[in-house]
Amino acid sequence: MNSPQRPPAEGAAMNPMKVGLLGLGVVGGGTWTVLSRNAEEIARRAGRRIEVTRAAMRDVAKARTRVGDSILVDTDVHALVRDPNIDIVVELIGGDTLARELVLEAIAQGKHVVTANKALLAKHGNEIFAAASERGVMVAFEAAVAGGVPIIKAIREGLTANRIQWVAGIINGTTNFILSEMRSRGLPFAEVLAEAQRLGYAEADPTFDVEGVDAAHKLTLLASLAFGVPVQFERAHIEGISQLAQEDIAHAERLGYRIKLLGINAPPRRSHRAARAPGAGAGRALLANVEGAMNAVLVKGDAVGPTLYYGQGAGEEPTASAVVADLVDVTRLHTADPGNRVPHLAFQPDAMSDTPILPIEQVSTSYYLRLRVDDQPGVLADIARILADRAISIGSMIQQPSHIGGADIIFLTHEALEGNVNQAIERIEALPFVRSRVTRLRVENLT
Ligand code: NDP
Ligand code: HSE
């Protein structure tokens, strides 16, 4: 049997796609390395070569240690964006002020943009995507959510047949790394955070990681992709892990749960919720076993059922893997009619719907509550009364002496309304025998 005649590799004859890198830090450096190391493979996939021809950052000497003299490197980020020889601008400097300016300028110049900047897109995505559609260019952002895990492509393309029912994920590597190390090695929070910074996982401002802001940025983008709503970060409910104590991790384990910073979005049953964190994932659930800087996103579609996406959510080459995938995508689609490209946010821009986001007070879930009290008669009865008066039913309870005197009481509640739980906490904290603030974690069963 004759084998089919293969056409000559067209890409070999085509001009390379020229890329300008804004930023050569952790992700920019990784992008350079992966593009250089896998240049042949990437050209065969993209149909033509993809070459970085210019980069801009503040510390040019540092850049030279990475790229040598092979390309033009300077500090002029605006000149790079305006360079007529650049086809794709890759924004990897972070932040949402200069980055916004540069991305909009690149679009105005008719250049495609690839970015890993979730903070930028969560705050200015609507403006940026509208400008890009108007100009007929692409803005690709696979690296902005879950690092190397191709979750954006999965939702935007692979699951496009489905009505998405909910999305829940561990989408911040730094906090997952901190929680894992605190639990498995008993290390203190600050020490593990410093290690996450050293490994390049943390944001330039790590409070974005530990206070849940980075997860909320990413969840905001996932919500738009999954549910066809505009990007609306300002309506996300955000909580982090900085107030979490070592003993909460131990108590949760004893109760069969594991504490994770989860981003959850679940309309219409409970409407949208963003960065509901910290949340205690069910011990047996898949997400509970995701450790270290790994990310995992569970997406439930009405046709496909639950699907799981897992991999490295941060770090140099894992994130570069997603940036380069976007470069290949943009290269492949560069000559396609803009009207026939995959929409930036999965839904056609004129078919987005502005589904209201449920305020967190109206969300219903189960809770872990820990409080420190004087060990005396009547304490439990008073607390139980406050909970019962607000229709909060107790599922289980642990009481144990505290190492600093008094007793720690831990409740797991059945499903209750967050607004009622807030009221109950306020009343409990005002009781004379209650010695501490109440620690409250949400318990997610993800079914
Ligand atoms: P880094 O801090 O490692 O790198 C930032 C780069 O941008 C540096 O080269 C820096 O140059 C340059 N830069 C910053 N400000 C300016 C400026 N005003 N003018 C010129 N150059 C500037 O950050 P990351 O690589 O970690 O992150 C980049 C982006 O990727 C961020 O949006 C981040 O959220 C996102 N991201 C990061 C991940 C990670 O694992 N690190 C994963 C997924 C997304 P210089 O060093 O000279 O100051
Ligand atoms: N700081 C982020 C994290 C980087 O820890 O997940 C990846 O977006």
Short mmCIF file of C-alpha atoms and ligand atoms in Angstrom, two decimals:
data_model
loop_
_atom_site.label_atom_id
_atom_site.label_comp_id
_atom_site.label_asym_id
_atom_site.label_seq_id
_atom_site.Cartn_x
_atom_site.Cartn_y
_atom_site.Cartn_z
CA MET A 1 0.00 0.00 0.00
CA ASN A 2 1.32 3.42 -0.96
CA SER A 3 1.82 5.82 1.90
CA PRO A 4 0.11 9.18 1.30
CA GLN A 5 2.41 11.85 -0.08
CA ARG A 6 3.09 14.43 2.62
CA PRO A 7 3.16 18.08 1.48
CA PRO A 8 6.46 19.85 2.15
CA ALA A 9 6.63 21.44 5.60
CA GLU A 10 5.22 24.82 4.68
CA GLY A 11 6.53 26.39 7.87
CA ALA A 12 10.09 25.85 6.79
CA ALA A 13 9.62 28.37 3.99
CA MET A 14 7.53 30.89 5.92
CA ASN A 15 8.95 33.86 7.79
CA PRO A 16 9.34 33.22 11.49
CA MET A 17 6.81 34.73 13.86
CA LYS A 18 8.67 37.50 15.73
CA VAL A 19 8.13 37.76 19.46
CA GLY A 20 8.97 40.56 21.89
CA LEU A 21 9.27 39.65 25.58
CA LEU A 22 8.25 42.28 28.12
CA GLY A 23 9.96 40.92 31.23
CA LEU A 24 12.62 38.25 31.58
CA GLY A 25 12.01 37.18 35.15
CA VAL A 26 10.77 33.77 36.29
CA VAL A 27 8.20 33.29 33.51
CA GLY A 28 9.97 35.36 30.85
CA GLY A 29 13.21 33.47 31.47
CA GLY A 30 11.38 30.14 31.33
CA THR A 31 9.69 31.14 28.08
CA TRP A 32 13.06 31.96 26.53
CA THR A 33 14.49 28.61 27.65
CA VAL A 34 11.59 26.47 26.45
CA LEU A 35 11.32 28.28 23.11
CA SER A 36 15.07 27.86 22.54
CA ARG A 37 15.33 24.26 23.69
CA ASN A 38 12.27 23.01 21.80
CA ALA A 39 12.50 25.32 18.77
CA GLU A 40 12.33 22.53 16.18
CA GLU A 41 9.42 20.73 17.79
CA ILE A 42 7.54 23.99 18.24
CA ALA A 43 8.09 25.07 14.61
CA ARG A 44 6.77 21.71 13.39
CA ARG A 45 3.67 22.19 15.50
CA ALA A 46 3.10 25.87 14.72
CA GLY A 47 3.83 25.61 11.01
CA ARG A 48 6.63 28.19 11.22
CA ARG A 49 9.42 29.18 13.54
CA ILE A 50 8.66 31.32 16.58
CA GLU A 51 11.60 33.54 17.48
CA VAL A 52 12.18 35.97 20.30
CA THR A 53 13.92 38.91 18.67
CA ARG A 54 13.68 41.52 21.39
CA ALA A 55 13.19 41.79 25.15
CA ALA A 56 12.77 44.64 27.61
CA MET A 57 13.27 44.77 31.36
CA ARG A 58 14.86 47.10 33.90
CA ASP A 59 18.05 45.19 34.60
CA VAL A 60 19.65 44.62 31.19
CA ALA A 61 22.79 43.04 32.64
CA LYS A 62 20.63 40.41 34.33
CA ALA A 63 18.83 39.76 31.06
CA ARG A 64 22.15 39.23 29.29
CA THR A 65 23.02 36.40 31.67
CA ARG A 66 19.99 34.62 30.29
CA VAL A 67 19.91 35.49 26.60
CA GLY A 68 23.50 36.54 25.91
CA ASP A 69 23.95 38.89 22.96
CA SER A 70 21.66 36.97 20.66
CA ILE A 71 18.76 39.46 20.74
CA LEU A 72 18.13 43.15 21.32
CA VAL A 73 17.58 43.84 25.02
CA ASP A 74 16.95 47.25 26.53
CA THR A 75 14.79 48.98 29.11
CA ASP A 76 12.43 50.64 26.64
CA VAL A 77 9.20 48.70 27.00
CA HIS A 78 7.26 51.16 24.81
CA ALA A 79 9.75 50.88 21.96
CA LEU A 80 9.34 47.09 22.00
CA VAL A 81 5.57 47.41 21.78
CA ARG A 82 5.88 49.81 18.84
CA ASP A 83 8.60 47.85 17.03
CA PRO A 84 7.15 47.13 13.55
CA ASN A 85 9.14 43.90 13.36
CA ILE A 86 7.37 42.35 16.35
CA ASP A 87 4.26 40.24 15.62
CA ILE A 88 3.44 39.08 19.15
CA VAL A 89 4.05 40.97 22.38
CA VAL A 90 4.40 38.72 25.43
CA GLU A 91 3.61 40.64 28.61
CA LEU A 92 5.38 39.08 31.61
CA ILE A 93 6.13 42.06 33.81
CA GLY A 94 3.05 41.77 36.04
CA GLY A 95 1.00 44.45 37.79
CA ASP A 96 -1.96 46.22 36.29
CA THR A 97 -0.82 49.76 35.53
CA LEU A 98 2.14 49.70 33.16
CA ALA A 99 1.05 46.26 31.92
CA ARG A 100 -2.39 47.62 31.00
CA GLU A 101 -0.84 50.53 29.13
CA LEU A 102 1.53 48.26 27.22
CA VAL A 103 -1.07 45.66 26.34
CA LEU A 104 -3.50 48.29 25.05
CA GLU A 105 -0.70 49.94 23.12
CA ALA A 106 0.32 46.63 21.56
CA ILE A 107 -3.28 45.97 20.53
CA ALA A 108 -3.57 49.46 19.04
CA GLN A 109 -0.42 48.68 17.05
CA GLY A 110 -2.19 45.61 15.63
CA LYS A 111 -0.07 43.12 17.53
CA HIS A 112 -1.25 39.93 19.16
CA VAL A 113 -0.65 39.68 22.89
CA VAL A 114 0.18 36.74 25.13
CA THR A 115 0.11 37.35 28.87
CA ALA A 116 0.32 35.40 32.13
CA ASN A 117 -1.06 38.35 34.05
CA LYS A 118 -4.26 37.36 35.84
CA ALA A 119 -4.32 40.53 37.95
CA LEU A 120 -4.38 42.60 34.78
CA LEU A 121 -7.13 40.58 33.08
CA ALA A 122 -9.28 40.20 36.20
CA LYS A 123 -9.36 43.99 36.54
CA HIS A 124 -9.17 45.20 32.96
CA GLY A 125 -10.11 42.12 30.90
CA ASN A 126 -13.35 43.56 29.50
CA GLU A 127 -11.55 46.64 28.19
CA ILE A 128 -8.63 44.63 26.82
CA PHE A 129 -10.71 41.95 25.09
CA ALA A 130 -13.01 44.58 23.57
CA ALA A 131 -10.02 46.51 22.22
CA ALA A 132 -8.53 43.30 20.81
CA SER A 133 -11.78 42.26 19.11
CA GLU A 134 -12.12 45.71 17.61
CA ARG A 135 -8.56 45.56 16.23
CA GLY A 136 -8.89 41.93 15.12
CA VAL A 137 -5.98 40.66 17.23
CA MET A 138 -5.72 37.88 19.79
CA VAL A 139 -5.06 38.14 23.52
CA ALA A 140 -4.08 34.71 24.81
CA PHE A 141 -3.73 34.01 28.54
CA GLU A 142 -3.43 30.28 29.22
CA ALA A 143 -0.66 30.87 31.78
CA ALA A 144 -2.82 33.24 33.79
CA VAL A 145 -4.80 30.43 35.42
CA ALA A 146 -3.22 27.33 36.96
CA GLY A 147 0.21 27.87 35.39
CA GLY A 148 1.05 24.94 33.13
CA VAL A 149 -2.37 23.27 33.35
CA PRO A 150 -4.26 23.93 30.10
CA ILE A 151 -7.52 24.72 31.89
CA ILE A 152 -8.48 27.68 29.72
CA LYS A 153 -8.25 25.69 26.53
CA ALA A 154 -10.13 22.85 28.20
CA ILE A 155 -13.07 25.03 29.22
CA ARG A 156 -13.07 27.24 26.15
CA GLU A 157 -12.75 24.45 23.61
CA GLY A 158 -12.81 20.94 25.06
CA LEU A 159 -15.95 21.47 27.14
CA THR A 160 -17.69 23.79 24.74
CA ALA A 161 -20.67 21.44 24.32
CA ASN A 162 -21.52 21.62 28.00
CA ARG A 163 -23.54 23.78 30.26
CA ILE A 164 -20.99 24.14 33.04
CA GLN A 165 -22.50 23.41 36.44
CA TRP A 166 -19.64 24.36 38.69
CA VAL A 167 -15.94 25.01 38.78
CA ALA A 168 -13.81 24.44 41.88
CA GLY A 169 -10.09 24.44 42.16
CA ILE A 170 -6.82 24.80 43.93
CA ILE A 171 -5.53 27.62 41.79
CA ASN A 172 -2.82 29.17 43.91
CA GLY A 173 0.38 27.16 44.15
CA THR A 174 1.95 29.25 46.90
CA THR A 175 -0.85 28.74 49.40
CA ASN A 176 -1.22 25.07 48.57
CA PHE A 177 2.52 24.67 49.11
CA ILE A 178 2.27 26.50 52.46
CA LEU A 179 -0.71 24.41 53.64
CA SER A 180 0.97 21.17 52.56
CA GLU A 181 4.25 21.96 54.31
CA MET A 182 2.50 23.17 57.47
CA ARG A 183 0.49 19.95 57.59
CA SER A 184 3.09 17.37 56.60
CA ARG A 185 6.24 18.88 58.15
CA GLY A 186 4.77 21.10 60.85
CA LEU A 187 6.70 24.08 59.46
CA PRO A 188 5.62 27.60 60.39
CA PHE A 189 3.71 29.72 57.89
CA ALA A 190 6.39 32.42 57.44
CA GLU A 191 9.17 29.91 56.78
CA VAL A 192 7.22 28.11 54.07
CA LEU A 193 6.16 31.37 52.44
CA ALA A 194 9.83 32.41 52.20
CA GLU A 195 10.60 29.08 50.52
CA ALA A 196 7.72 29.59 48.04
CA GLN A 197 9.19 32.99 47.18
CA ARG A 198 12.63 31.49 46.69
CA LEU A 199 11.19 28.86 44.35
CA GLY A 200 9.52 31.56 42.21
CA TYR A 201 5.92 30.55 43.01
CA ALA A 202 4.83 33.68 44.85
CA GLU A 203 3.64 36.94 43.34
CA ALA A 204 5.85 40.03 43.54
CA ASP A 205 3.57 41.02 46.42
CA PRO A 206 2.95 37.71 48.24
CA THR A 207 -0.05 39.10 50.12
CA PHE A 208 -1.87 38.51 46.82
CA ASP A 209 -1.21 34.81 47.35
CA VAL A 210 -1.81 34.43 51.07
CA GLU A 211 -4.87 36.70 51.24
CA GLY A 212 -6.65 34.90 48.39
CA VAL A 213 -6.45 37.77 45.88
CA ASP A 214 -4.50 35.80 43.27
CA ALA A 215 -6.99 32.91 43.50
CA ALA A 216 -9.83 35.41 43.09
CA HIS A 217 -8.16 36.90 40.00
CA LYS A 218 -7.96 33.45 38.45
CA LEU A 219 -11.46 32.43 39.51
CA THR A 220 -12.84 35.61 37.98
CA LEU A 221 -11.40 34.53 34.62
CA LEU A 222 -12.63 30.95 35.02
CA ALA A 223 -16.13 32.24 35.83
CA SER A 224 -16.26 34.24 32.61
CA LEU A 225 -15.02 31.31 30.54
CA ALA A 226 -17.36 28.81 32.18
CA PHE A 227 -20.54 30.87 32.43
CA GLY A 228 -20.30 33.53 29.74
CA VAL A 229 -20.36 36.47 32.13
CA PRO A 230 -18.15 39.56 31.82
CA VAL A 231 -15.01 39.72 33.93
CA GLN A 232 -16.09 41.10 37.32
CA PHE A 233 -13.38 40.82 39.93
CA GLU A 234 -14.96 43.49 42.12
CA ARG A 235 -17.78 41.09 42.97
CA ALA A 236 -15.56 38.25 44.15
CA HIS A 237 -15.64 37.25 47.80
CA ILE A 238 -12.04 36.95 48.93
CA GLU A 239 -10.46 35.25 51.93
CA GLY A 240 -6.95 33.96 52.48
CA ILE A 241 -5.02 31.68 54.78
CA SER A 242 -2.91 34.13 56.76
CA GLN A 243 -5.10 33.80 59.88
CA LEU A 244 -5.02 30.02 59.85
CA ALA A 245 -3.43 28.34 62.88
CA GLN A 246 -1.47 25.09 62.90
CA GLU A 247 -4.11 23.58 65.21
CA ASP A 248 -6.88 24.15 62.63
CA ILE A 249 -4.96 21.98 60.20
CA ALA A 250 -4.69 19.23 62.84
CA HIS A 251 -8.34 19.50 63.95
CA ALA A 252 -9.55 19.35 60.34
CA GLU A 253 -7.51 16.18 59.75
CA ARG A 254 -8.97 14.61 62.87
CA LEU A 255 -12.45 15.32 61.54
CA GLY A 256 -11.56 13.72 58.18
CA TYR A 257 -11.01 16.94 56.24
CA ARG A 258 -8.04 18.74 54.72
CA ILE A 259 -7.77 22.50 54.59
CA LYS A 260 -7.30 23.95 51.12
CA LEU A 261 -7.64 27.40 49.62
CA LEU A 262 -10.38 26.77 47.07
CA GLY A 263 -11.78 28.94 44.34
CA ILE A 264 -15.40 27.97 43.77
CA ASN A 265 -17.96 29.17 41.31
CA ALA A 266 -21.29 27.44 41.15
CA PRO A 267 -24.30 29.06 39.50
CA PRO A 268 -27.21 28.78 39.48
CA ARG A 269 -27.77 26.45 42.46
CA ARG A 270 -25.81 28.69 44.76
CA SER A 271 -25.01 31.38 42.21
CA HIS A 272 -21.47 32.64 41.80
CA ARG A 273 -19.01 32.46 44.60
CA ALA A 274 -15.45 33.48 44.23
CA ALA A 275 -12.33 32.53 46.14
CA ARG A 276 -14.28 30.89 48.89
CA ALA A 277 -11.37 30.32 51.08
CA PRO A 278 -10.07 28.81 53.14
CA GLY A 279 -12.31 25.87 52.57
CA ALA A 280 -11.98 22.39 53.95
CA GLY A 281 -12.20 19.87 51.13
CA ALA A 282 -13.66 16.47 51.92
CA GLY A 283 -10.83 14.11 52.90
CA ARG A 284 -11.67 11.61 50.23
CA ALA A 285 -12.20 14.17 47.52
CA LEU A 286 -9.70 14.47 44.74
CA LEU A 287 -8.78 18.02 45.56
CA ALA A 288 -7.85 17.14 49.12
CA ASN A 289 -4.93 15.08 47.83
CA VAL A 290 -3.40 17.80 45.69
CA GLU A 291 -0.22 18.78 47.51
CA GLY A 292 2.70 21.19 47.21
CA ALA A 293 2.58 23.84 44.50
CA MET A 294 0.38 21.61 42.35
CA ASN A 295 -2.91 23.01 41.08
CA ALA A 296 -6.08 21.12 40.24
CA VAL A 297 -9.35 22.31 38.79
CA LEU A 298 -12.57 20.30 38.82
CA VAL A 299 -15.14 21.30 36.23
CA LYS A 300 -18.57 19.70 36.09
CA GLY A 301 -20.41 19.88 32.80
CA ASP A 302 -23.99 18.69 32.22
CA ALA A 303 -22.94 16.35 29.40
CA VAL A 304 -19.48 15.21 30.45
CA GLY A 305 -19.93 15.10 34.25
CA PRO A 306 -16.98 15.97 36.49
CA THR A 307 -13.57 16.43 34.85
CA LEU A 308 -10.25 17.05 36.59
CA TYR A 309 -7.22 19.04 35.40
CA TYR A 310 -4.04 18.69 37.42
CA GLY A 311 -0.47 19.89 37.15
CA GLN A 312 2.13 22.45 38.17
CA GLY A 313 0.43 25.76 38.77
CA ALA A 314 3.50 27.95 39.14
CA GLY A 315 7.22 28.10 38.46
CA GLU A 316 9.49 28.83 35.54
CA GLU A 317 9.06 26.11 32.94
CA PRO A 318 5.54 24.91 33.84
CA THR A 319 4.25 28.44 33.31
CA ALA A 320 6.39 28.88 30.22
CA SER A 321 4.76 25.74 28.83
CA ALA A 322 1.43 27.59 28.79
CA VAL A 323 2.94 30.81 27.39
CA VAL A 324 4.53 28.89 24.52
CA ALA A 325 1.29 26.99 23.86
CA ASP A 326 -0.39 30.38 23.42
CA LEU A 327 2.38 31.49 21.06
CA VAL A 328 1.77 28.40 18.95
CA ASP A 329 -1.99 28.99 18.98
CA VAL A 330 -1.60 32.60 17.95
CA THR A 331 0.84 31.59 15.20
CA ARG A 332 -1.55 28.99 13.86
CA LEU A 333 -4.53 31.36 13.89
CA HIS A 334 -2.70 34.50 12.85
CA THR A 335 -3.94 34.30 9.28
CA ALA A 336 -7.48 33.16 10.18
CA ASP A 337 -10.42 35.50 9.77
CA PRO A 338 -10.78 37.19 13.21
CA GLY A 339 -14.54 36.46 13.19
CA ASN A 340 -13.83 32.74 13.05
CA ARG A 341 -11.32 32.55 15.87
CA VAL A 342 -12.17 31.09 19.28
CA PRO A 343 -13.63 33.99 21.31
CA HIS A 344 -11.35 35.33 24.05
CA LEU A 345 -13.78 34.42 26.84
CA ALA A 346 -15.25 31.32 25.17
CA PHE A 347 -18.64 32.94 24.42
CA GLN A 348 -19.21 35.34 21.53
CA PRO A 349 -18.74 38.89 22.89
CA ASP A 350 -22.35 39.87 22.03
CA ALA A 351 -23.69 36.74 23.77
CA MET A 352 -22.33 37.39 27.26
CA SER A 353 -24.96 37.52 30.01
CA ASP A 354 -24.69 39.49 33.21
CA THR A 355 -25.82 36.81 35.68
CA PRO A 356 -25.96 38.34 39.16
CA ILE A 357 -23.42 37.13 41.69
CA LEU A 358 -24.96 35.96 44.94
CA PRO A 359 -23.66 37.93 47.93
CA ILE A 360 -21.64 35.66 50.21
CA GLU A 361 -24.20 36.16 53.05
CA GLN A 362 -26.76 34.27 50.95
CA VAL A 363 -24.51 31.32 50.27
CA SER A 364 -25.35 28.11 52.07
CA THR A 365 -22.72 25.57 53.08
CA SER A 366 -21.35 23.70 56.10
CA TYR A 367 -18.87 25.25 58.50
CA TYR A 368 -15.95 24.42 60.77
CA LEU A 369 -16.00 26.73 63.79
CA ARG A 370 -13.24 26.82 66.42
CA LEU A 371 -13.37 28.86 69.58
CA ARG A 372 -11.45 29.02 72.84
CA VAL A 373 -13.57 29.25 75.99
CA ASP A 374 -13.36 29.10 79.78
CA ASP A 375 -13.97 25.53 80.82
CA GLN A 376 -17.09 25.99 82.98
CA PRO A 377 -20.69 24.75 83.19
CA GLY A 378 -23.22 26.26 80.78
CA VAL A 379 -20.74 27.28 78.08
CA LEU A 380 -21.80 24.69 75.54
CA ALA A 381 -25.49 25.25 76.23
CA ASP A 382 -25.20 29.01 75.59
CA ILE A 383 -23.29 28.53 72.35
CA ALA A 384 -25.64 25.80 71.15
CA ARG A 385 -28.60 28.11 71.81
CA ILE A 386 -27.10 30.92 69.72
CA LEU A 387 -26.53 28.49 66.86
CA ALA A 388 -29.98 26.91 67.14
CA ASP A 389 -31.70 30.32 67.18
CA ARG A 390 -30.21 30.96 63.74
CA ALA A 391 -31.14 27.56 62.28
CA ILE A 392 -27.54 26.33 62.46
CA SER A 393 -27.51 22.65 63.22
CA ILE A 394 -24.42 21.01 64.72
CA GLY A 395 -23.14 17.93 62.85
CA SER A 396 -20.28 17.02 65.18
CA MET A 397 -18.20 18.53 67.95
CA ILE A 398 -14.81 18.10 69.63
CA GLN A 399 -13.83 19.62 72.95
CA GLN A 400 -10.29 19.45 74.27
CA PRO A 401 -8.16 21.33 76.79
CA SER A 402 -6.18 24.14 75.24
CA HIS A 403 -2.40 24.22 75.85
CA ILE A 404 -2.76 27.81 77.06
CA GLY A 405 -5.66 27.15 79.43
CA GLY A 406 -9.41 26.89 78.92
CA ALA A 407 -10.82 24.60 76.28
CA ASP A 408 -10.98 24.56 72.51
CA ILE A 409 -14.35 23.68 71.04
CA ILE A 410 -14.65 22.72 67.39
CA PHE A 411 -18.03 22.40 65.68
CA LEU A 412 -18.85 21.03 62.26
CA THR A 413 -22.24 22.35 61.25
CA HIS A 414 -24.76 21.08 58.74
CA GLU A 415 -25.53 23.37 55.83
CA ALA A 416 -26.38 26.87 57.01
CA LEU A 417 -26.75 30.33 55.57
CA GLU A 418 -23.54 32.37 55.75
CA GLY A 419 -25.45 35.46 56.94
CA ASN A 420 -26.82 33.47 59.90
CA VAL A 421 -23.37 32.09 60.68
CA ASN A 422 -21.94 35.61 60.68
CA GLN A 423 -24.60 36.75 63.15
CA ALA A 424 -24.00 33.74 65.38
CA ILE A 425 -20.24 34.34 65.39
CA GLU A 426 -20.76 37.94 66.42
CA ARG A 427 -22.99 36.87 69.33
CA ILE A 428 -20.64 34.06 70.40
CA GLU A 429 -17.61 36.36 70.40
CA ALA A 430 -19.48 38.73 72.72
CA LEU A 431 -20.06 36.01 75.38
CA PRO A 432 -17.99 36.69 78.53
CA PHE A 433 -16.44 33.21 78.66
CA VAL A 434 -15.25 33.23 75.02
CA ARG A 435 -11.51 34.00 74.95
CA SER A 436 -10.76 34.24 71.22
CA ARG A 437 -12.13 35.18 67.85
CA VAL A 438 -14.02 32.34 66.21
CA THR A 439 -12.09 30.65 63.40
CA ARG A 440 -14.49 29.86 60.58
CA LEU A 441 -13.74 27.60 57.61
CA ARG A 442 -16.21 26.54 54.97
CA VAL A 443 -16.62 22.83 54.31
CA GLU A 444 -17.11 21.86 50.67
CA ASN A 445 -18.32 18.44 49.61
CA LEU A 446 -18.17 19.08 45.85
CA THR A 447 -20.77 16.71 44.50
P1 NDP B 1 9.30 38.36 37.93
O1 NDP B 1 9.29 39.39 38.99
O2 NDP B 1 10.17 37.18 38.09
O3 NDP B 1 9.66 39.04 36.54
C1 NDP B 1 9.15 40.26 36.15
C2 NDP B 1 9.97 40.79 34.99
O4 NDP B 1 9.39 42.00 34.54
C3 NDP B 1 11.42 41.08 35.34
O5 NDP B 1 12.22 40.76 34.23
C4 NDP B 1 11.39 42.59 35.56
O6 NDP B 1 12.60 43.20 35.25
C5 NDP B 1 10.38 43.02 34.54
N1 NDP B 1 9.75 44.28 34.92
C6 NDP B 1 8.96 44.51 35.98
N2 NDP B 1 8.60 45.82 36.00
C7 NDP B 1 9.16 46.38 34.92
C8 NDP B 1 9.17 47.69 34.40
N3 NDP B 1 8.53 48.68 35.00
N4 NDP B 1 9.87 47.93 33.27
C9 NDP B 1 10.56 46.95 32.67
N5 NDP B 1 10.59 45.69 33.13
C10 NDP B 1 9.89 45.41 34.24
O7 NDP B 1 7.78 37.92 37.74
P2 NDP B 1 7.22 36.54 37.19
O8 NDP B 1 7.96 36.12 36.00
O9 NDP B 1 7.09 35.58 38.32
O10 NDP B 1 5.72 36.93 36.82
C11 NDP B 1 5.43 37.58 35.61
C12 NDP B 1 3.93 37.50 35.36
O11 NDP B 1 3.55 36.15 35.27
C13 NDP B 1 3.07 38.09 36.50
O12 NDP B 1 1.93 38.68 35.93
C14 NDP B 1 2.68 36.86 37.32
O13 NDP B 1 1.49 37.04 38.01
C15 NDP B 1 2.51 35.85 36.20
N6 NDP B 1 2.64 34.46 36.60
C16 NDP B 1 3.72 34.04 37.34
C17 NDP B 1 3.86 32.70 37.65
C18 NDP B 1 5.01 32.21 38.42
O14 NDP B 1 5.05 31.01 38.73
N7 NDP B 1 5.99 33.03 38.77
C19 NDP B 1 2.87 31.72 37.19
C20 NDP B 1 1.79 32.27 36.42
C21 NDP B 1 1.68 33.59 36.14
P3 NDP B 1 13.72 43.50 36.37
O15 NDP B 1 14.07 42.17 36.98
O16 NDP B 1 14.81 44.12 35.60
O17 NDP B 1 13.06 44.40 37.37
N1 HSE B 2 1.67 33.14 42.63
C1 HSE B 2 0.95 32.25 41.80
C2 HSE B 2 0.72 30.96 42.55
C3 HSE B 2 1.72 31.98 40.54
O1 HSE B 2 1.36 30.74 43.59
O2 HSE B 2 -0.11 30.17 42.12
C4 HSE B 2 0.93 31.23 39.53
O3 HSE B 2 -0.13 31.99 39.03
#
